[in-house]
Amino acid sequence: MTSVMHEDGPRGAAGMKRNGNASMRRLIAEGAKGPIGLVAALVVLIVVFSFLNPRFASIENLQNVLFQVSVPLILVVGATLVIQMGSIDLSVEGIMGAAGMAWILLSPNTRTMIDLGMWAWLIALGLGLSLGLMTGVIYAKLKVPSFVVSLGTWYVGLGIAILLYGNNSLPSLTSDALARWPTGLTLGLPHSFWLAAGVLLFGLLISNYTNLGRGLMAIGNNEPIARTSGMPVNVYKIGAFAIAGLLGGLAGILATMQLGSGSTDIGFGQLFVGIPAAVIGGTALGGGEGGMTRSALGVFLLIILNNGLVLAGVDPDYQSGVFGLILLIAIIAVAWPERGRLKVAK
């Protein structure tokens, strides 16, 4: 009886907390090995595609790759935080559509002739944040599975985008400065990539140096222990979805700038880049494992693969099939050495 009371008391909880911290240190140490396989895969792709078409290794194409990688790199930061705690966020395309349409209608455009300046950014980002908060609250407080609630948020965001689009003419940017900003260069790199790199740094800081980042990993690794140790699990869950929503809004704005006009489906296809990139990077769908750097490398792998197939002259009718086959091989190649510890979502 004494032994049971001892384990259930504060000292027992402290012991579980120490075990959780030890597990966290082990996961971080093991995670450092993960990028080696991803870097090797990237090198192989670069060598192969450079051989197939020398244009692949040109400075112009490098800049093009960095331009293409910007939006999914922003999205994968939020996706990684959510997946690390054992959840999934399917709302990204809807949030991007809603935020992108809100931003362009409040910026210099051919329809409204309105220019709210930075307020357009704040309102659009606030919309993305609000949708993310809604997802997190319903998931954490009402215990609705993240798959279901985020799918609902996707359609809520899409509905907002369609309402904002209305039946009028397509809104296009009238500000050359805004339209050209994503492709402008600083130190030889596109502005859009610098923005994405800043977001990635933000994600790294949260993931590695804050209670939120460590808490999300602990929740994914063992939620009951996280709760027993006194961790504010629900707050962390809501926070992860809120950040993902905020970054989804930012990605929607950037994608709209890149396109130069508003579109309700501005985020089309992005969901199927962010989540596979995180998984390729070793972020287990069951939670508790992964990292921002590895997810970022996963994004680069997918974008380089797609870019290389185009330059290699693969027939567009076959590109999706070839891309899917190579993607499957890449996932197996990266995950196979870690198969003993990777979790699989049921």
PDB file of N, CA, C and O in Angstrom, residues 187-231:
ATOM      1  N   LEU A 187      20.722  39.514 -51.708  1.00  0.00           N
ATOM      2  CA  LEU A 187      21.881  38.621 -51.612  1.00  0.00           C
ATOM      3  C   LEU A 187      21.715  37.410 -52.526  1.00  0.00           C
ATOM      4  O   LEU A 187      22.166  36.302 -52.211  1.00  0.00           O
ATOM      5  N   GLY A 188      21.042  37.623 -53.653  1.00  0.00           N
ATOM      6  CA  GLY A 188      20.881  36.564 -54.640  1.00  0.00           C
ATOM      7  C   GLY A 188      19.755  35.587 -54.363  1.00  0.00           C
ATOM      8  O   GLY A 188      19.529  34.663 -55.141  1.00  0.00           O
ATOM      9  N   LEU A 189      19.011  35.789 -53.263  1.00  0.00           N
ATOM     10  CA  LEU A 189      17.934  34.865 -52.904  1.00  0.00           C
ATOM     11  C   LEU A 189      16.600  35.603 -52.943  1.00  0.00           C
ATOM     12  O   LEU A 189      16.513  36.778 -52.557  1.00  0.00           O
ATOM     13  N   PRO A 190      15.517  34.927 -53.396  1.00  0.00           N
ATOM     14  CA  PRO A 190      14.205  35.577 -53.478  1.00  0.00           C
ATOM     15  C   PRO A 190      13.699  36.041 -52.116  1.00  0.00           C
ATOM     16  O   PRO A 190      13.930  35.392 -51.098  1.00  0.00           O
ATOM     17  N   HIS A 191      12.993  37.172 -52.111  1.00  0.00           N
ATOM     18  CA  HIS A 191      12.419  37.684 -50.868  1.00  0.00           C
ATOM     19  C   HIS A 191      11.482  36.670 -50.225  1.00  0.00           C
ATOM     20  O   HIS A 191      11.435  36.555 -48.997  1.00  0.00           O
ATOM     21  N   SER A 192      10.726  35.953 -51.046  1.00  0.00           N
ATOM     22  CA  SER A 192       9.792  34.967 -50.494  1.00  0.00           C
ATOM     23  C   SER A 192      10.532  33.897 -49.706  1.00  0.00           C
ATOM     24  O   SER A 192      10.035  33.413 -48.680  1.00  0.00           O
ATOM     25  N   PHE A 193      11.724  33.528 -50.174  1.00  0.00           N
ATOM     26  CA  PHE A 193      12.498  32.519 -49.445  1.00  0.00           C
ATOM     27  C   PHE A 193      13.025  33.084 -48.128  1.00  0.00           C
ATOM     28  O   PHE A 193      13.059  32.371 -47.116  1.00  0.00           O
ATOM     29  N   TRP A 194      13.453  34.346 -48.137  1.00  0.00           N
ATOM     30  CA  TRP A 194      13.910  34.956 -46.884  1.00  0.00           C
ATOM     31  C   TRP A 194      12.794  34.956 -45.850  1.00  0.00           C
ATOM     32  O   TRP A 194      13.026  34.708 -44.657  1.00  0.00           O
ATOM     33  N   LEU A 195      11.572  35.251 -46.296  1.00  0.00           N
ATOM     34  CA  LEU A 195      10.417  35.211 -45.389  1.00  0.00           C
ATOM     35  C   LEU A 195      10.216  33.810 -44.839  1.00  0.00           C
ATOM     36  O   LEU A 195      10.018  33.615 -43.630  1.00  0.00           O
ATOM     37  N   ALA A 196      10.281  32.811 -45.724  1.00  0.00           N
ATOM     38  CA  ALA A 196      10.101  31.420 -45.297  1.00  0.00           C
ATOM     39  C   ALA A 196      11.217  30.989 -44.350  1.00  0.00           C
ATOM     40  O   ALA A 196      10.970  30.257 -43.378  1.00  0.00           O
ATOM     41  N   ALA A 197      12.441  31.444 -44.621  1.00  0.00           N
ATOM     42  CA  ALA A 197      13.565  31.102 -43.747  1.00  0.00           C
ATOM     43  C   ALA A 197      13.366  31.700 -42.355  1.00  0.00           C
ATOM     44  O   ALA A 197      13.688  31.068 -41.338  1.00  0.00           O
ATOM     45  N   GLY A 198      12.814  32.923 -42.299  1.00  0.00           N
ATOM     46  CA  GLY A 198      12.513  33.533 -41.004  1.00  0.00           C
ATOM     47  C   GLY A 198      11.470  32.739 -40.239  1.00  0.00           C
ATOM     48  O   GLY A 198      11.576  32.560 -39.021  1.00  0.00           O
ATOM     49  N   VAL A 199      10.450  32.244 -40.953  1.00  0.00           N
ATOM     50  CA  VAL A 199       9.414  31.425 -40.316  1.00  0.00           C
ATOM     51  C   VAL A 199      10.014  30.111 -39.811  1.00  0.00           C
ATOM     52  O   VAL A 199       9.681  29.637 -38.716  1.00  0.00           O
ATOM     53  N   LEU A 200      10.901  29.520 -40.613  1.00  0.00           N
ATOM     54  CA  LEU A 200      11.563  28.279 -40.188  1.00  0.00           C
ATOM     55  C   LEU A 200      12.384  28.505 -38.925  1.00  0.00           C
ATOM     56  O   LEU A 200      12.359  27.680 -38.003  1.00  0.00           O
ATOM     57  N   LEU A 201      13.096  29.624 -38.866  1.00  0.00           N
ATOM     58  CA  LEU A 201      13.859  29.957 -37.652  1.00  0.00           C
ATOM     59  C   LEU A 201      12.931  30.115 -36.465  1.00  0.00           C
ATOM     60  O   LEU A 201      13.221  29.629 -35.359  1.00  0.00           O
ATOM     61  N   PHE A 202      11.796  30.764 -36.690  1.00  0.00           N
ATOM     62  CA  PHE A 202      10.766  30.906 -35.652  1.00  0.00           C
ATOM     63  C   PHE A 202      10.317  29.536 -35.165  1.00  0.00           C
ATOM     64  O   PHE A 202      10.191  29.293 -33.954  1.00  0.00           O
ATOM     65  N   GLY A 203      10.086  28.617 -36.104  1.00  0.00           N
ATOM     66  CA  GLY A 203       9.667  27.271 -35.742  1.00  0.00           C
ATOM     67  C   GLY A 203      10.734  26.525 -34.957  1.00  0.00           C
ATOM     68  O   GLY A 203      10.423  25.794 -33.997  1.00  0.00           O
ATOM     69  N   LEU A 204      11.988  26.701 -35.351  1.00  0.00           N
ATOM     70  CA  LEU A 204      13.085  26.046 -34.642  1.00  0.00           C
ATOM     71  C   LEU A 204      13.185  26.547 -33.207  1.00  0.00           C
ATOM     72  O   LEU A 204      13.411  25.765 -32.277  1.00  0.00           O
ATOM     73  N   LEU A 205      13.021  27.847 -33.024  1.00  0.00           N
ATOM     74  CA  LEU A 205      13.088  28.418 -31.682  1.00  0.00           C
ATOM     75  C   LEU A 205      11.961  27.884 -30.810  1.00  0.00           C
ATOM     76  O   LEU A 205      12.172  27.520 -29.648  1.00  0.00           O
ATOM     77  N   ILE A 206      10.750  27.832 -31.368  1.00  0.00           N
ATOM     78  CA  ILE A 206       9.612  27.316 -30.599  1.00  0.00           C
ATOM     79  C   ILE A 206       9.816  25.844 -30.257  1.00  0.00           C
ATOM     80  O   ILE A 206       9.627  25.409 -29.122  1.00  0.00           O
ATOM     81  N   SER A 207      10.210  25.067 -31.259  1.00  0.00           N
ATOM     82  CA  SER A 207      10.318  23.622 -31.083  1.00  0.00           C
ATOM     83  C   SER A 207      11.409  23.226 -30.102  1.00  0.00           C
ATOM     84  O   SER A 207      11.237  22.294 -29.311  1.00  0.00           O
ATOM     85  N   ASN A 208      12.530  23.944 -30.132  1.00  0.00           N
ATOM     86  CA  ASN A 208      13.699  23.513 -29.362  1.00  0.00           C
ATOM     87  C   ASN A 208      13.921  24.274 -28.057  1.00  0.00           C
ATOM     88  O   ASN A 208      14.623  23.771 -27.178  1.00  0.00           O
ATOM     89  N   TYR A 209      13.360  25.484 -27.942  1.00  0.00           N
ATOM     90  CA  TYR A 209      13.734  26.319 -26.798  1.00  0.00           C
ATOM     91  C   TYR A 209      12.556  26.865 -26.004  1.00  0.00           C
ATOM     92  O   TYR A 209      12.735  27.783 -25.207  1.00  0.00           O
ATOM     93  N   THR A 210      11.367  26.337 -26.216  1.00  0.00           N
ATOM     94  CA  THR A 210      10.217  26.799 -25.440  1.00  0.00           C
ATOM     95  C   THR A 210       9.489  25.633 -24.791  1.00  0.00           C
ATOM     96  O   THR A 210       9.598  24.484 -25.239  1.00  0.00           O
ATOM     97  N   ASN A 211       8.751  25.941 -23.746  1.00  0.00           N
ATOM     98  CA  ASN A 211       7.944  24.907 -23.085  1.00  0.00           C
ATOM     99  C   ASN A 211       6.892  24.350 -24.036  1.00  0.00           C
ATOM    100  O   ASN A 211       6.544  23.168 -23.966  1.00  0.00           O
ATOM    101  N   LEU A 212       6.375  25.212 -24.931  1.00  0.00           N
ATOM    102  CA  LEU A 212       5.374  24.752 -25.887  1.00  0.00           C
ATOM    103  C   LEU A 212       5.944  23.661 -26.790  1.00  0.00           C
ATOM    104  O   LEU A 212       5.331  22.600 -26.973  1.00  0.00           O
ATOM    105  N   GLY A 213       7.122  23.909 -27.349  1.00  0.00           N
ATOM    106  CA  GLY A 213       7.729  22.927 -28.248  1.00  0.00           C
ATOM    107  C   GLY A 213       8.027  21.619 -27.547  1.00  0.00           C
ATOM    108  O   GLY A 213       7.709  20.536 -28.058  1.00  0.00           O
ATOM    109  N   ARG A 214       8.637  21.705 -26.373  1.00  0.00           N
ATOM    110  CA  ARG A 214       8.946  20.486 -25.622  1.00  0.00           C
ATOM    111  C   ARG A 214       7.670  19.796 -25.161  1.00  0.00           C
ATOM    112  O   ARG A 214       7.586  18.573 -25.121  1.00  0.00           O
ATOM    113  N   GLY A 215       6.652  20.611 -24.824  1.00  0.00           N
ATOM    114  CA  GLY A 215       5.390  20.033 -24.375  1.00  0.00           C
ATOM    115  C   GLY A 215       4.671  19.275 -25.473  1.00  0.00           C
ATOM    116  O   GLY A 215       4.114  18.202 -25.241  1.00  0.00           O
ATOM    117  N   LEU A 216       4.688  19.818 -26.697  1.00  0.00           N
ATOM    118  CA  LEU A 216       4.040  19.136 -27.815  1.00  0.00           C
ATOM    119  C   LEU A 216       4.696  17.792 -28.085  1.00  0.00           C
ATOM    120  O   LEU A 216       4.015  16.793 -28.365  1.00  0.00           O
ATOM    121  N   MET A 217       6.026  17.757 -27.996  1.00  0.00           N
ATOM    122  CA  MET A 217       6.734  16.497 -28.193  1.00  0.00           C
ATOM    123  C   MET A 217       6.377  15.503 -27.092  1.00  0.00           C
ATOM    124  O   MET A 217       6.180  14.302 -27.356  1.00  0.00           O
ATOM    125  N   ALA A 218       6.283  15.998 -25.875  1.00  0.00           N
ATOM    126  CA  ALA A 218       5.937  15.120 -24.758  1.00  0.00           C
ATOM    127  C   ALA A 218       4.510  14.589 -24.889  1.00  0.00           C
ATOM    128  O   ALA A 218       4.236  13.425 -24.585  1.00  0.00           O
ATOM    129  N   ILE A 219       3.585  15.433 -25.360  1.00  0.00           N
ATOM    130  CA  ILE A 219       2.201  15.000 -25.560  1.00  0.00           C
ATOM    131  C   ILE A 219       2.142  13.880 -26.595  1.00  0.00           C
ATOM    132  O   ILE A 219       1.447  12.881 -26.421  1.00  0.00           O
ATOM    133  N   GLY A 220       2.877  14.051 -27.681  1.00  0.00           N
ATOM    134  CA  GLY A 220       2.894  13.018 -28.712  1.00  0.00           C
ATOM    135  C   GLY A 220       3.558  11.746 -28.241  1.00  0.00           C
ATOM    136  O   GLY A 220       3.178  10.642 -28.651  1.00  0.00           O
ATOM    137  N   ASN A 221       4.545  11.889 -27.370  1.00  0.00           N
ATOM    138  CA  ASN A 221       5.272  10.719 -26.887  1.00  0.00           C
ATOM    139  C   ASN A 221       4.442   9.931 -25.873  1.00  0.00           C
ATOM    140  O   ASN A 221       4.380   8.704 -25.935  1.00  0.00           O
ATOM    141  N   ASN A 222       3.766  10.632 -24.956  1.00  0.00           N
ATOM    142  CA  ASN A 222       2.926   9.962 -23.956  1.00  0.00           C
ATOM    143  C   ASN A 222       2.058  11.017 -23.274  1.00  0.00           C
ATOM    144  O   ASN A 222       2.470  11.636 -22.299  1.00  0.00           O
ATOM    145  N   GLU A 223       0.843  11.203 -23.774  1.00  0.00           N
ATOM    146  CA  GLU A 223      -0.025  12.256 -23.233  1.00  0.00           C
ATOM    147  C   GLU A 223      -0.411  12.029 -21.775  1.00  0.00           C
ATOM    148  O   GLU A 223      -0.416  12.995 -20.986  1.00  0.00           O
ATOM    149  N   PRO A 224      -0.737  10.798 -21.334  1.00  0.00           N
ATOM    150  CA  PRO A 224      -1.077  10.611 -19.918  1.00  0.00           C
ATOM    151  C   PRO A 224       0.040  11.049 -18.979  1.00  0.00           C
ATOM    152  O   PRO A 224      -0.227  11.664 -17.940  1.00  0.00           O
ATOM    153  N   ILE A 225       1.283  10.742 -19.321  1.00  0.00           N
ATOM    154  CA  ILE A 225       2.395  11.167 -18.472  1.00  0.00           C
ATOM    155  C   ILE A 225       2.514  12.687 -18.486  1.00  0.00           C
ATOM    156  O   ILE A 225       2.792  13.316 -17.459  1.00  0.00           O
ATOM    157  N   ALA A 226       2.305  13.291 -19.658  1.00  0.00           N
ATOM    158  CA  ALA A 226       2.369  14.746 -19.757  1.00  0.00           C
ATOM    159  C   ALA A 226       1.327  15.393 -18.848  1.00  0.00           C
ATOM    160  O   ALA A 226       1.599  16.384 -18.165  1.00  0.00           O
ATOM    161  N   ARG A 227       0.128  14.837 -18.828  1.00  0.00           N
ATOM    162  CA  ARG A 227      -0.925  15.377 -17.954  1.00  0.00           C
ATOM    163  C   ARG A 227      -0.580  15.158 -16.485  1.00  0.00           C
ATOM    164  O   ARG A 227      -0.791  16.047 -15.648  1.00  0.00           O
ATOM    165  N   THR A 228      -0.059  13.981 -16.156  1.00  0.00           N
ATOM    166  CA  THR A 228       0.282  13.670 -14.772  1.00  0.00           C
ATOM    167  C   THR A 228       1.366  14.603 -14.235  1.00  0.00           C
ATOM    168  O   THR A 228       1.369  14.948 -13.055  1.00  0.00           O
ATOM    169  N   SER A 229       2.271  15.013 -15.098  1.00  0.00           N
ATOM    170  CA  SER A 229       3.365  15.887 -14.666  1.00  0.00           C
ATOM    171  C   SER A 229       2.921  17.340 -14.517  1.00  0.00           C
ATOM    172  O   SER A 229       3.734  18.203 -14.195  1.00  0.00           O
ATOM    173  N   GLY A 230       1.640  17.615 -14.741  1.00  0.00           N
ATOM    174  CA  GLY A 230       1.136  18.965 -14.553  1.00  0.00           C
ATOM    175  C   GLY A 230       1.211  19.851 -15.782  1.00  0.00           C
ATOM    176  O   GLY A 230       1.010  21.065 -15.693  1.00  0.00           O
ATOM    177  N   MET A 231       1.482  19.280 -16.925  1.00  0.00           N
ATOM    178  CA  MET A 231       1.614  20.058 -18.151  1.00  0.00           C
ATOM    179  C   MET A 231       0.239  20.535 -18.629  1.00  0.00           C
ATOM    180  O   MET A 231      -0.724  19.766 -18.623  1.00  0.00           O
TER     181      MET A 231
END
